[in-house]
PDB file of N, CA and C in Angstrom:
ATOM      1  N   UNK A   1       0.048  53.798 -15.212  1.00  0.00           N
ATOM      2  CA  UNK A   1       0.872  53.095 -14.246  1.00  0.00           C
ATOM      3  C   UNK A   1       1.101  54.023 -13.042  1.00  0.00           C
ATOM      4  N   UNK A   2       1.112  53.253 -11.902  1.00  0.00           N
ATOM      5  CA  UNK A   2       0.904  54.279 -10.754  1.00  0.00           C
ATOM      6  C   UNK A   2       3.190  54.640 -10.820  1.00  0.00           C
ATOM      7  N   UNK A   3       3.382  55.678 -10.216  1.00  0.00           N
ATOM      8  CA  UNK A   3       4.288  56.396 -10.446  1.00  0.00           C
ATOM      9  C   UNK A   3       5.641  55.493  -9.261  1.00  0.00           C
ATOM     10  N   UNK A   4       4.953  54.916  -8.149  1.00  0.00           N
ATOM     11  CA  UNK A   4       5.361  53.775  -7.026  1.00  0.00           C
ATOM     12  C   UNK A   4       5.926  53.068  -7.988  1.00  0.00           C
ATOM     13  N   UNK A   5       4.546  51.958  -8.904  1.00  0.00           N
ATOM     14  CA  UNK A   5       5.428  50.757  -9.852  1.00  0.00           C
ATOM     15  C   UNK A   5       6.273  51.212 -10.210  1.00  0.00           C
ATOM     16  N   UNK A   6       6.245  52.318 -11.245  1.00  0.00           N
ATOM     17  CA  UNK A   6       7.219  52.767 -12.135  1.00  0.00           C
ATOM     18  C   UNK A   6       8.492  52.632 -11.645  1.00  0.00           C
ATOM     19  N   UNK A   7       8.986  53.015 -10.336  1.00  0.00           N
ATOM     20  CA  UNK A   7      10.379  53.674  -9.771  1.00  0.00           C
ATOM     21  C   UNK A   7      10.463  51.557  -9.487  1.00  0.00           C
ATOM     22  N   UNK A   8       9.559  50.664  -8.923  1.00  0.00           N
ATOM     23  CA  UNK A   8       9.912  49.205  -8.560  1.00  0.00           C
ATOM     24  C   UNK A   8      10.209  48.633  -9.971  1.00  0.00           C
ATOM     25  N   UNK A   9       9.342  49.019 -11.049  1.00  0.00           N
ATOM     26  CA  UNK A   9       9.834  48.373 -12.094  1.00  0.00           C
ATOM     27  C   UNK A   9      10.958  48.680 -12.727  1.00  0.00           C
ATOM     28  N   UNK A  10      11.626  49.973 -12.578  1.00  0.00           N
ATOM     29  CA  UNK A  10      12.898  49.994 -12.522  1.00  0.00           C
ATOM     30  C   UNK A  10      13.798  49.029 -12.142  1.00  0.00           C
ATOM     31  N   UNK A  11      14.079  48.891 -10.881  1.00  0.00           N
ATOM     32  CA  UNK A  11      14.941  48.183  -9.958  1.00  0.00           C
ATOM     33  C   UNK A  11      14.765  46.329 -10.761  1.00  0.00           C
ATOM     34  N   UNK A  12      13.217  46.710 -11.088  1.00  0.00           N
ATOM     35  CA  UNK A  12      12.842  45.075 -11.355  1.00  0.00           C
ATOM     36  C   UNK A  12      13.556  45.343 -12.959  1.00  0.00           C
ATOM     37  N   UNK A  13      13.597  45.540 -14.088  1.00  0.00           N
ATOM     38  CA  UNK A  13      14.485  45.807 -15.079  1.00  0.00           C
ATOM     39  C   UNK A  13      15.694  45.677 -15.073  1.00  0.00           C
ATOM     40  N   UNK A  14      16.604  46.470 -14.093  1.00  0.00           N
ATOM     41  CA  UNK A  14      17.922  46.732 -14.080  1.00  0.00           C
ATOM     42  C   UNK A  14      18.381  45.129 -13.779  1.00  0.00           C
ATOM     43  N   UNK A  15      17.618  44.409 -12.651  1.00  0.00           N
ATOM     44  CA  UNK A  15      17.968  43.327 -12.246  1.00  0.00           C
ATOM     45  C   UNK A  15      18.088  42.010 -13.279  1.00  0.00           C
ATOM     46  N   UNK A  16      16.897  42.380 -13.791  1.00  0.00           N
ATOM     47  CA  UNK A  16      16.517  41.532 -14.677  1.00  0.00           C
ATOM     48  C   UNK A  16      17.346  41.574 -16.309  1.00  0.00           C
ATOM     49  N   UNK A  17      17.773  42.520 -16.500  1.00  0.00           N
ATOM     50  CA  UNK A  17      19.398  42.733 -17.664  1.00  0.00           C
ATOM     51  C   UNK A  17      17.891  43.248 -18.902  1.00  0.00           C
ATOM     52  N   UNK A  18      16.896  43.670 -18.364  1.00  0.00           N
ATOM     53  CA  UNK A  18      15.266  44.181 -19.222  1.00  0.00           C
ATOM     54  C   UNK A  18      15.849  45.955 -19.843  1.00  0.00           C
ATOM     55  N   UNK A  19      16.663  45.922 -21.063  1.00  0.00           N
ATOM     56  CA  UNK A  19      16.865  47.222 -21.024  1.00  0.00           C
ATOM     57  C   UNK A  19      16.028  47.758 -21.902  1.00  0.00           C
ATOM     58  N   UNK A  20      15.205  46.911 -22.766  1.00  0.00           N
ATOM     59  CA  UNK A  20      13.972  47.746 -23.815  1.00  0.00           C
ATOM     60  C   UNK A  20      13.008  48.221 -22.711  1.00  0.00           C
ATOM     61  N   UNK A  21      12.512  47.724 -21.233  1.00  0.00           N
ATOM     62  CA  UNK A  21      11.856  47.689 -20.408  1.00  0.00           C
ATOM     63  C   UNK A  21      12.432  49.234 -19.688  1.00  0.00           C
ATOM     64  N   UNK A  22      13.783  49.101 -18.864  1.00  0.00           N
ATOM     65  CA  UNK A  22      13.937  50.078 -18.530  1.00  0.00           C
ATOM     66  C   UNK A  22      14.317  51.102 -19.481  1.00  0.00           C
ATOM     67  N   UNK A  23      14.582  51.427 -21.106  1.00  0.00           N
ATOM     68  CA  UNK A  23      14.197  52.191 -21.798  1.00  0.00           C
ATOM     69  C   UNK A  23      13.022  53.043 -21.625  1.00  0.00           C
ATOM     70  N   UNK A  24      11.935  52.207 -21.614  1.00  0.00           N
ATOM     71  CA  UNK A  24      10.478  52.801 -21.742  1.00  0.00           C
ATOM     72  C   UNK A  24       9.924  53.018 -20.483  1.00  0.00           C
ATOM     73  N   UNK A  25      10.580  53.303 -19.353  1.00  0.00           N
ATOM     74  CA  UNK A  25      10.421  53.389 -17.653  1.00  0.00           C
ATOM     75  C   UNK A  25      10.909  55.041 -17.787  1.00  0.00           C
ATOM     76  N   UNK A  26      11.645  55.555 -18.571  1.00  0.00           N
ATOM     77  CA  UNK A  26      12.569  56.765 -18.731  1.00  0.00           C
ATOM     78  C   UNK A  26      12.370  57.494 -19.223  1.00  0.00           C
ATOM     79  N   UNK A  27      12.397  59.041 -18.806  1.00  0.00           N
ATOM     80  CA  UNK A  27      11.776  60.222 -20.088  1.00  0.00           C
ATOM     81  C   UNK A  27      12.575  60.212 -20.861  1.00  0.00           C
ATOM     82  N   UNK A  28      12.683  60.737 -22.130  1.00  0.00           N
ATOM     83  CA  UNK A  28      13.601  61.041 -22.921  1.00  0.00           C
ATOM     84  C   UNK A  28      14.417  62.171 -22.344  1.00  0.00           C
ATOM     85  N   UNK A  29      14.557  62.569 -21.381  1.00  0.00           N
ATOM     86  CA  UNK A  29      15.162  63.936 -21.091  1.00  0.00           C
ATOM     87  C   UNK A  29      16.074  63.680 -19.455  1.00  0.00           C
ATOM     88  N   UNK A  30      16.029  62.286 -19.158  1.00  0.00           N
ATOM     89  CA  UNK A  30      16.612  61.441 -17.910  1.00  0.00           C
ATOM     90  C   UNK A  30      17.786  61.669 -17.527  1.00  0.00           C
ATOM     91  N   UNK A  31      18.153  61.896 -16.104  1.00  0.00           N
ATOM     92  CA  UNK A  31      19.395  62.764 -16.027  1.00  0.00           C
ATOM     93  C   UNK A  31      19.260  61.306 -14.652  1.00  0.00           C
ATOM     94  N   UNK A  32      20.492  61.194 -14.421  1.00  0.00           N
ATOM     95  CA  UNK A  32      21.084  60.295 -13.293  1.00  0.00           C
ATOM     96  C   UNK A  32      22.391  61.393 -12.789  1.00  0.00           C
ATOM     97  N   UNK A  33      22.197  61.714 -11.536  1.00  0.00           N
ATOM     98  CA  UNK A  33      23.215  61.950 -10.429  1.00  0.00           C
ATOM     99  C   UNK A  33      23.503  60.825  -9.523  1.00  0.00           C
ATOM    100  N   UNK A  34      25.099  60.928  -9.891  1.00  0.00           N
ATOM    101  CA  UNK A  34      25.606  59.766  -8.174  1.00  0.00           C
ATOM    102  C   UNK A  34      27.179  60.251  -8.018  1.00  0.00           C
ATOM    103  N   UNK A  35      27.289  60.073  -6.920  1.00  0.00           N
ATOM    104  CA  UNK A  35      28.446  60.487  -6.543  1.00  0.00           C
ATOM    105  C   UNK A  35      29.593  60.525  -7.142  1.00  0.00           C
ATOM    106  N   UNK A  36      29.819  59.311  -8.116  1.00  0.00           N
ATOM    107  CA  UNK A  36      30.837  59.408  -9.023  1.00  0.00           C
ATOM    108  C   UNK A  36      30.373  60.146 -10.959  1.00  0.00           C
ATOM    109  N   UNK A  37      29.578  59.876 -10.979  1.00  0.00           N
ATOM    110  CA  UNK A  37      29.194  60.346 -12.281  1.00  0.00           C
ATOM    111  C   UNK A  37      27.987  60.983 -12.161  1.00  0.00           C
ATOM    112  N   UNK A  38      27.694  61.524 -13.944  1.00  0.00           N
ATOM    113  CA  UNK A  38      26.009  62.222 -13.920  1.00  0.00           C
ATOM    114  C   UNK A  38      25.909  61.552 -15.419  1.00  0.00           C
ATOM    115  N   UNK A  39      24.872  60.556 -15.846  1.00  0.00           N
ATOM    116  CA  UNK A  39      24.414  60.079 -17.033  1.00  0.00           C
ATOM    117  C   UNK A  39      23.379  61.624 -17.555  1.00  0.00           C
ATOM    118  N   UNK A  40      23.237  61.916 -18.641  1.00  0.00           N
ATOM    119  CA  UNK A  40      22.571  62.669 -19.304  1.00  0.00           C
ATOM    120  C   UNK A  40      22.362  62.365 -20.879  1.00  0.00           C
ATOM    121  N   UNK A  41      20.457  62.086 -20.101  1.00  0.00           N
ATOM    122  CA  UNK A  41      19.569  60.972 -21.436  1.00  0.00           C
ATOM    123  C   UNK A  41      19.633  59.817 -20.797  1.00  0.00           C
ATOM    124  N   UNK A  42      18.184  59.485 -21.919  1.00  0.00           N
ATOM    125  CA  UNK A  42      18.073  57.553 -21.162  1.00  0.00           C
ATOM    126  C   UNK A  42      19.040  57.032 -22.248  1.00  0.00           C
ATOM    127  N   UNK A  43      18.890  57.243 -23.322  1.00  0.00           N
ATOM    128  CA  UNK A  43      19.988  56.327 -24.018  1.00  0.00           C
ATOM    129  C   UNK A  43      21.760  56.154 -23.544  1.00  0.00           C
ATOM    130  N   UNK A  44      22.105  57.116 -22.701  1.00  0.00           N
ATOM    131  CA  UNK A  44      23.179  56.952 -22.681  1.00  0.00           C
ATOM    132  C   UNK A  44      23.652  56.408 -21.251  1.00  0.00           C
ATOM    133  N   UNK A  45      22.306  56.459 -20.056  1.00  0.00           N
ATOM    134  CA  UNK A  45      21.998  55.821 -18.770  1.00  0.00           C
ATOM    135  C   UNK A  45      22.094  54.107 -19.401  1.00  0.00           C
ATOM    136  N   UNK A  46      20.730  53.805 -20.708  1.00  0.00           N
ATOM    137  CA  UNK A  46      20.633  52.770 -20.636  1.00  0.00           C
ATOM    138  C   UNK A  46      21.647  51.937 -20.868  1.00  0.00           C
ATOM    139  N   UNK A  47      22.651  52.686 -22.306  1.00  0.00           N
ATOM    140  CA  UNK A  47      23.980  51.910 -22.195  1.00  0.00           C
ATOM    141  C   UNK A  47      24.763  51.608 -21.330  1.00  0.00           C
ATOM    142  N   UNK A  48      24.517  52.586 -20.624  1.00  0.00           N
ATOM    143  CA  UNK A  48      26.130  52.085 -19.653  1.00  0.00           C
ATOM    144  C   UNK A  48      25.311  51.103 -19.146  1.00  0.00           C
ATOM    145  N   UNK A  49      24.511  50.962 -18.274  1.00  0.00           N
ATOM    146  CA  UNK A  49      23.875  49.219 -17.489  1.00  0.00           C
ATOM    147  C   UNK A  49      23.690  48.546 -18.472  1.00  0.00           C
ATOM    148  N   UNK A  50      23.636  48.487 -20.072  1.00  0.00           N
ATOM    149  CA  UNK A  50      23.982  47.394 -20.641  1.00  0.00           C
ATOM    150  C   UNK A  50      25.119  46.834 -21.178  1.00  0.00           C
ATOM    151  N   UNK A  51      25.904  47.992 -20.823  1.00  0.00           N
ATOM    152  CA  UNK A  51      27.299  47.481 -21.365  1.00  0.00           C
ATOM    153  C   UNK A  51      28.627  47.761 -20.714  1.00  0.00           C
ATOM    154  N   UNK A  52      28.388  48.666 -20.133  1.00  0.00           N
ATOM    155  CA  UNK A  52      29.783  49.362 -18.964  1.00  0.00           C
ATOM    156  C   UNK A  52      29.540  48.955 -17.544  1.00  0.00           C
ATOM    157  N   UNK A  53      28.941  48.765 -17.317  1.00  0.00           N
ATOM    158  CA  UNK A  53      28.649  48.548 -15.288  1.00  0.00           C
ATOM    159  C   UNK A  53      29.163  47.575 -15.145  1.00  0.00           C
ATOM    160  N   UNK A  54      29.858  47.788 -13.880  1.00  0.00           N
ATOM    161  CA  UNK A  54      31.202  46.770 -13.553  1.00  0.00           C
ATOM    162  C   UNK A  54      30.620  45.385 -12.709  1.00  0.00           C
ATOM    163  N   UNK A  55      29.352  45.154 -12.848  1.00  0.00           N
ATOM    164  CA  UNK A  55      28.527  43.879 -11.807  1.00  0.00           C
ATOM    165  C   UNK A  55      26.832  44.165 -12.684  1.00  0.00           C
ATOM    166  N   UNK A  56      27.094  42.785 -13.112  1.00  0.00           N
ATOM    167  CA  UNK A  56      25.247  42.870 -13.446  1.00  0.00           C
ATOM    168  C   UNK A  56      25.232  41.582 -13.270  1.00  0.00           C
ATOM    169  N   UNK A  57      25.726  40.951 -11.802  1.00  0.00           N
ATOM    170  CA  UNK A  57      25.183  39.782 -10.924  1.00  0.00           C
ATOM    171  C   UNK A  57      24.488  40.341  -9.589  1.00  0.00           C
ATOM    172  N   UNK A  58      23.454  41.376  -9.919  1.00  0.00           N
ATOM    173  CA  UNK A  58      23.184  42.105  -8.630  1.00  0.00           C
ATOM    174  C   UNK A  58      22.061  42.303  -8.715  1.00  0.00           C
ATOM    175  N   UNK A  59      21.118  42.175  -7.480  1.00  0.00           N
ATOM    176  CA  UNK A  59      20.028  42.389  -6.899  1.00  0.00           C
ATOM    177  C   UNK A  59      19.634  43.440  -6.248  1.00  0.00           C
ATOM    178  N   UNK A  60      19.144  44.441  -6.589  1.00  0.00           N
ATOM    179  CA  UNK A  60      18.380  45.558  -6.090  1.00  0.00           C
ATOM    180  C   UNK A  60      17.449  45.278  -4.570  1.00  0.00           C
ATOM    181  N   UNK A  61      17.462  45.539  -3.209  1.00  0.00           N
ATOM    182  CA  UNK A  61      17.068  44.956  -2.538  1.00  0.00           C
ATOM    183  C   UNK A  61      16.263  46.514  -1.574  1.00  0.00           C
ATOM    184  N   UNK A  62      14.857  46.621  -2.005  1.00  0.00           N
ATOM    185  CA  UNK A  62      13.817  47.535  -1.358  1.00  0.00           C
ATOM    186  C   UNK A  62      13.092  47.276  -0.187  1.00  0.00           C
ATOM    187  N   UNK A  63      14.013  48.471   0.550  1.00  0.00           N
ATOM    188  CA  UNK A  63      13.279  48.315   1.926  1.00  0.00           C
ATOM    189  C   UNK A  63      12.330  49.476   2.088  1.00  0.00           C
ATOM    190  N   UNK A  64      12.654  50.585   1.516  1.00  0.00           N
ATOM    191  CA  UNK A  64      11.025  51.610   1.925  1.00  0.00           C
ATOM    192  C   UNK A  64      11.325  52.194   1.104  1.00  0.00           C
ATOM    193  N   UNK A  65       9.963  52.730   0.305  1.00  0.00           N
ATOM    194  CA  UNK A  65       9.421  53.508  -0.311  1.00  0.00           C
ATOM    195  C   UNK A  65       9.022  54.554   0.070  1.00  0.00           C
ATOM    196  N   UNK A  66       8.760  55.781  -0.293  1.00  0.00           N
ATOM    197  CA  UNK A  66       7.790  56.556   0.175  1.00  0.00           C
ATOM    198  C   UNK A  66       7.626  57.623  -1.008  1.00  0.00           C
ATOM    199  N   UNK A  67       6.372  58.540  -1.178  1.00  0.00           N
ATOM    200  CA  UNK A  67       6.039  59.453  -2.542  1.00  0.00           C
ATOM    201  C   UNK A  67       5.650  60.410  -1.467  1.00  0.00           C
ATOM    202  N   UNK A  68       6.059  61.271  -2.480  1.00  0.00           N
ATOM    203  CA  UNK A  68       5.653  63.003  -2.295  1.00  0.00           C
ATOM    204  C   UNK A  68       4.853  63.545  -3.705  1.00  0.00           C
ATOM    205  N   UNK A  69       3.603  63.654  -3.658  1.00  0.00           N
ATOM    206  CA  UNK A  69       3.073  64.157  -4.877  1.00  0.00           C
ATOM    207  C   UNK A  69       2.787  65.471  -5.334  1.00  0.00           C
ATOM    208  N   UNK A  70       3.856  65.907  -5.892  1.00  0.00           N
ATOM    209  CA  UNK A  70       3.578  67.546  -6.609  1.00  0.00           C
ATOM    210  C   UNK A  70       2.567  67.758  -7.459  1.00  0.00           C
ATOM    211  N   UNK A  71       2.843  68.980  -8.275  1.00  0.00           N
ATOM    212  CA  UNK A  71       1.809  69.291  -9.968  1.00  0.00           C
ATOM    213  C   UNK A  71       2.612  68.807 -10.786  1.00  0.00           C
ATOM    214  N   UNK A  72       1.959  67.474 -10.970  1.00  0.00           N
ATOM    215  CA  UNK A  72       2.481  66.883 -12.680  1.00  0.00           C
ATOM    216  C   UNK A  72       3.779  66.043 -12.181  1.00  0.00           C
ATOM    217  N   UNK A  73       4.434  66.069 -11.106  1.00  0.00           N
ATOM    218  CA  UNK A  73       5.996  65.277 -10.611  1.00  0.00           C
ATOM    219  C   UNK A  73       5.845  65.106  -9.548  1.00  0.00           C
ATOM    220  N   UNK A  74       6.110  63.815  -9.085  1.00  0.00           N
ATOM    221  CA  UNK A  74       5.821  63.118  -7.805  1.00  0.00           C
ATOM    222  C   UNK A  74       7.387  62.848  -7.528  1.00  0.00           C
ATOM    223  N   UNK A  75       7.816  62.854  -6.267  1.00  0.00           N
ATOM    224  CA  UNK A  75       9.281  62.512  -5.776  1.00  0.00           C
ATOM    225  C   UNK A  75       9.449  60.883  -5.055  1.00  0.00           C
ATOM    226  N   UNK A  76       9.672  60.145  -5.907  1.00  0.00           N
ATOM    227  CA  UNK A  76       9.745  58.684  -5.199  1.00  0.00           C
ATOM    228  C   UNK A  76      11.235  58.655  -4.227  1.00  0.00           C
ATOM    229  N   UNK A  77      10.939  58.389  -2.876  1.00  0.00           N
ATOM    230  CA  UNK A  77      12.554  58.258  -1.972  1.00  0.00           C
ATOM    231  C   UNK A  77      12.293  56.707  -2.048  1.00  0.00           C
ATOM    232  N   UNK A  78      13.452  55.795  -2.544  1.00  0.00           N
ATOM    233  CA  UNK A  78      13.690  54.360  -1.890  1.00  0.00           C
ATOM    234  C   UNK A  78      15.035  54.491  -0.887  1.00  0.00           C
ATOM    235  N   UNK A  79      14.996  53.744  -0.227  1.00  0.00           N
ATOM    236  CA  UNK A  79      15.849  53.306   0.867  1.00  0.00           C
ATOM    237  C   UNK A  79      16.360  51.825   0.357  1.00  0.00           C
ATOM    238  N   UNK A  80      17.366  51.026   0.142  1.00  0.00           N
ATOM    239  CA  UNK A  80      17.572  49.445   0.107  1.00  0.00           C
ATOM    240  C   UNK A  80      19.375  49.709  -0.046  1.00  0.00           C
ATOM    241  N   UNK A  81      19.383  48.452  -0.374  1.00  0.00           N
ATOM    242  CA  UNK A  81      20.671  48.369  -0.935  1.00  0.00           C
ATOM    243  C   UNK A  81      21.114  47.193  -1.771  1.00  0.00           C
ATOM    244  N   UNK A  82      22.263  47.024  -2.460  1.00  0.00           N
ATOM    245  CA  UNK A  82      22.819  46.044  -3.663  1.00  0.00           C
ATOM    246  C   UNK A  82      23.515  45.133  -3.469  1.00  0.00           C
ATOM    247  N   UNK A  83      22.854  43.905  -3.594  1.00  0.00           N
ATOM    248  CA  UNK A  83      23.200  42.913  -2.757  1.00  0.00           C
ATOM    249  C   UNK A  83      23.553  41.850  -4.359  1.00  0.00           C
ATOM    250  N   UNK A  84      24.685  40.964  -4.457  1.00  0.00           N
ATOM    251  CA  UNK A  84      25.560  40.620  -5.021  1.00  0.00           C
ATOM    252  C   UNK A  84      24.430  38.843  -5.105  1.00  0.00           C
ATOM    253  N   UNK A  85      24.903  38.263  -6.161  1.00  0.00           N
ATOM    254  CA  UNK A  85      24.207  37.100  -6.522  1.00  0.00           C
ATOM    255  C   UNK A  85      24.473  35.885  -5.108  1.00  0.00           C
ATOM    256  N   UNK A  86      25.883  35.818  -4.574  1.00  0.00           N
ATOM    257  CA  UNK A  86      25.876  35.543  -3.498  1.00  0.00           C
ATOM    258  C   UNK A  86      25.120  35.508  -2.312  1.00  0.00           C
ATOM    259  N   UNK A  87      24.244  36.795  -2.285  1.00  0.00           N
ATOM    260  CA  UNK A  87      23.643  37.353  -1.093  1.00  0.00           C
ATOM    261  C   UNK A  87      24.364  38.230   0.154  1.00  0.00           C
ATOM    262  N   UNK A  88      25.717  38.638  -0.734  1.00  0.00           N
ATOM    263  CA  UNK A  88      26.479  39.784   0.124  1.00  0.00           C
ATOM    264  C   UNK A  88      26.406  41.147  -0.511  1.00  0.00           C
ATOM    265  N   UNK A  89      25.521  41.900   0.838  1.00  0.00           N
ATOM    266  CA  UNK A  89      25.468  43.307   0.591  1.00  0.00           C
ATOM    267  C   UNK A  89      26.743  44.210  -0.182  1.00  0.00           C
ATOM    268  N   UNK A  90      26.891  44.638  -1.295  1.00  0.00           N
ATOM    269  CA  UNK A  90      27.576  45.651  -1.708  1.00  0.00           C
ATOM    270  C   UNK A  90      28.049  47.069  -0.960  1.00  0.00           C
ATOM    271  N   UNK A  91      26.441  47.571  -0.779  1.00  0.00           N
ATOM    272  CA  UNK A  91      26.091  48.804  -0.186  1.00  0.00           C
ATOM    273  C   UNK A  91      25.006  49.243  -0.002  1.00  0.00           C
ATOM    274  N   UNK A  92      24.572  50.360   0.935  1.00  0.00           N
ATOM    275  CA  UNK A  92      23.312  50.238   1.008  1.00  0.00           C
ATOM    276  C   UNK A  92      23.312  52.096  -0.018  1.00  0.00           C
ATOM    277  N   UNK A  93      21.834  52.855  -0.246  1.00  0.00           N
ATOM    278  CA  UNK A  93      21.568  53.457  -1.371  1.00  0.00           C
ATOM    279  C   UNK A  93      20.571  54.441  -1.077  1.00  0.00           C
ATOM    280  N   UNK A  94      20.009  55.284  -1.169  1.00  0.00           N
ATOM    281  CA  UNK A  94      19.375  56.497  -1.173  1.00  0.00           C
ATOM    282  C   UNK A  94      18.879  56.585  -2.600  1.00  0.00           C
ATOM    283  N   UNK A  95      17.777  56.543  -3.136  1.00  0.00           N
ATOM    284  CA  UNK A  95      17.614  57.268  -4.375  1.00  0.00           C
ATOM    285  C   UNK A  95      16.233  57.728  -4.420  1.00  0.00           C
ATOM    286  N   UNK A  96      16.224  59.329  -5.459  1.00  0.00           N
ATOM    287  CA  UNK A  96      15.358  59.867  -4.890  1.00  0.00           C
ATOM    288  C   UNK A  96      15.087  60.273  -7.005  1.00  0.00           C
ATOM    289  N   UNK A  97      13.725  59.952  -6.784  1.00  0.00           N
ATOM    290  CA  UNK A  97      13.294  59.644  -8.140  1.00  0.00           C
ATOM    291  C   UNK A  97      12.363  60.839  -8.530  1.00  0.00           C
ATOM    292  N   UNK A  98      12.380  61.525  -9.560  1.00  0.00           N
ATOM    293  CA  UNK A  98      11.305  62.389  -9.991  1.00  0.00           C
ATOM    294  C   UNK A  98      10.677  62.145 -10.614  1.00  0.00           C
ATOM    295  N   UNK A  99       9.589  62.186 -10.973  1.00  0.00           N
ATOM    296  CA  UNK A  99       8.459  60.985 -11.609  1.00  0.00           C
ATOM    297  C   UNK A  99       7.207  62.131 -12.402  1.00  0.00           C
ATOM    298  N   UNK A 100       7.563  61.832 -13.407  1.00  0.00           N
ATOM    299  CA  UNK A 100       6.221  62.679 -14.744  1.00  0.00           C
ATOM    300  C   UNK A 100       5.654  61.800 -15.242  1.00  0.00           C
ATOM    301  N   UNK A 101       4.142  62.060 -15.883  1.00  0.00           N
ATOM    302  CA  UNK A 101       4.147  61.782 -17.202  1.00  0.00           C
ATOM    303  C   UNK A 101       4.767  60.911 -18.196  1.00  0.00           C
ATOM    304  N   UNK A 102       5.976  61.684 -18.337  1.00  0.00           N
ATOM    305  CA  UNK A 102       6.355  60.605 -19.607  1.00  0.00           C
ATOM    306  C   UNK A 102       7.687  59.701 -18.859  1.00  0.00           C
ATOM    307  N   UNK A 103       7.566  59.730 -17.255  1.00  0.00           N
ATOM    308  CA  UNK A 103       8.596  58.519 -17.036  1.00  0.00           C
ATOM    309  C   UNK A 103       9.191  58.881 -16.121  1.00  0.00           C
ATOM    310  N   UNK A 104      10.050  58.017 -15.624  1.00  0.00           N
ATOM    311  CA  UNK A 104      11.250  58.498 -14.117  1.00  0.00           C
ATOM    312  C   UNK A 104      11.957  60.088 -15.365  1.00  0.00           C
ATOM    313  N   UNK A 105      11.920  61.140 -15.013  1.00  0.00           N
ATOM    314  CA  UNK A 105      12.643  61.846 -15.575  1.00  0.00           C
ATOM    315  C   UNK A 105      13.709  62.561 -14.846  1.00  0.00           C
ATOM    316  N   UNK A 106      14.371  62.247 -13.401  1.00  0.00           N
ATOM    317  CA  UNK A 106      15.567  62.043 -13.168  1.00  0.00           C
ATOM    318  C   UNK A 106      15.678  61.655 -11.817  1.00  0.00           C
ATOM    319  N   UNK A 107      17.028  61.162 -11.158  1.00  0.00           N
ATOM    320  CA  UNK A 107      17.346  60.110  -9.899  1.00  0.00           C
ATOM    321  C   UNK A 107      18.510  60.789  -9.679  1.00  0.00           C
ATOM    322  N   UNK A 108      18.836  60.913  -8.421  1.00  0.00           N
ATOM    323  CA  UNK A 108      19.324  61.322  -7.700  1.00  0.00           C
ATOM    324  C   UNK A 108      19.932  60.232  -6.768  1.00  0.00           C
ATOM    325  N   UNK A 109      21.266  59.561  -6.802  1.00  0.00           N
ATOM    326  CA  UNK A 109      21.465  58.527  -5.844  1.00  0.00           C
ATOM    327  C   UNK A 109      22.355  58.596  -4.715  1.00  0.00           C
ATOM    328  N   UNK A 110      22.239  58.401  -3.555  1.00  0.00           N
ATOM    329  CA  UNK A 110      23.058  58.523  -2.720  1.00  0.00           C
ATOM    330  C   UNK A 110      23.589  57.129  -2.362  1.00  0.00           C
ATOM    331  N   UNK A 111      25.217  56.958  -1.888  1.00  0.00           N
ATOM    332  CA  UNK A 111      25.287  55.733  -1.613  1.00  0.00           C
ATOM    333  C   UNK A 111      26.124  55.587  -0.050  1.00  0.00           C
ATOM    334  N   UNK A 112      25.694  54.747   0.934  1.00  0.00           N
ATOM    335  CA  UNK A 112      26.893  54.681   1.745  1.00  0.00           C
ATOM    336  C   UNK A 112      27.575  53.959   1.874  1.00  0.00           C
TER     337      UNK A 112
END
């Protein structure tokens, strides 16, 4: 799978409430930074979006992509923002994806 899908099929998972999907999108070793918290592990990332996140009437909304390809880890930057079942923007988002082998193995999110 090219390392691009990977970081879209994310977004396409989270949206979609797909958490065996975004399970297997994730290294086992998946670290999430964001301004308010840091998840450490996919199992404990995947729970909280299946069971703690305060809105899962929300749409992930990608406006640019772009990759940086290292040795063995590629850096996916998206640009978009989270736009509500309504079609009212939440916020817009920064996230900056590190990408191996065995999966997104950690994200970095910025939000404004």
């Amino acid at each position: 799978m090219d390392r691009r899908d990977a970081v879209r099929y994310y977004y396409d998972a989270i949206d979609a409430g797909d958490y065996d999907r975004l399970r297997d999108l994730l290294a086992p070793g998946f670290v999430q930074r964001r301004p308010d918290r840091t998840f450490d592990g996919r199992d404990r990332f995947v729970q909280f979006m299946r069971e703690d996140r305060p809105r899962t009437d929300t749409e992930h909304v990608v406006e640019a992509v772009g990759v940086d390809d290292g040795d063995g880890v590629s850096t996916v930057f998206v640009e978009g923002r989270l736009r509500t079942a309504d079609g009212d923007d939440l916020f817009g988002f920064v996230d900056v994806h590190r990408v191996g082998d065995a999966g997104i193995e950690s994200l970095r999110t910025y939000t404004a």
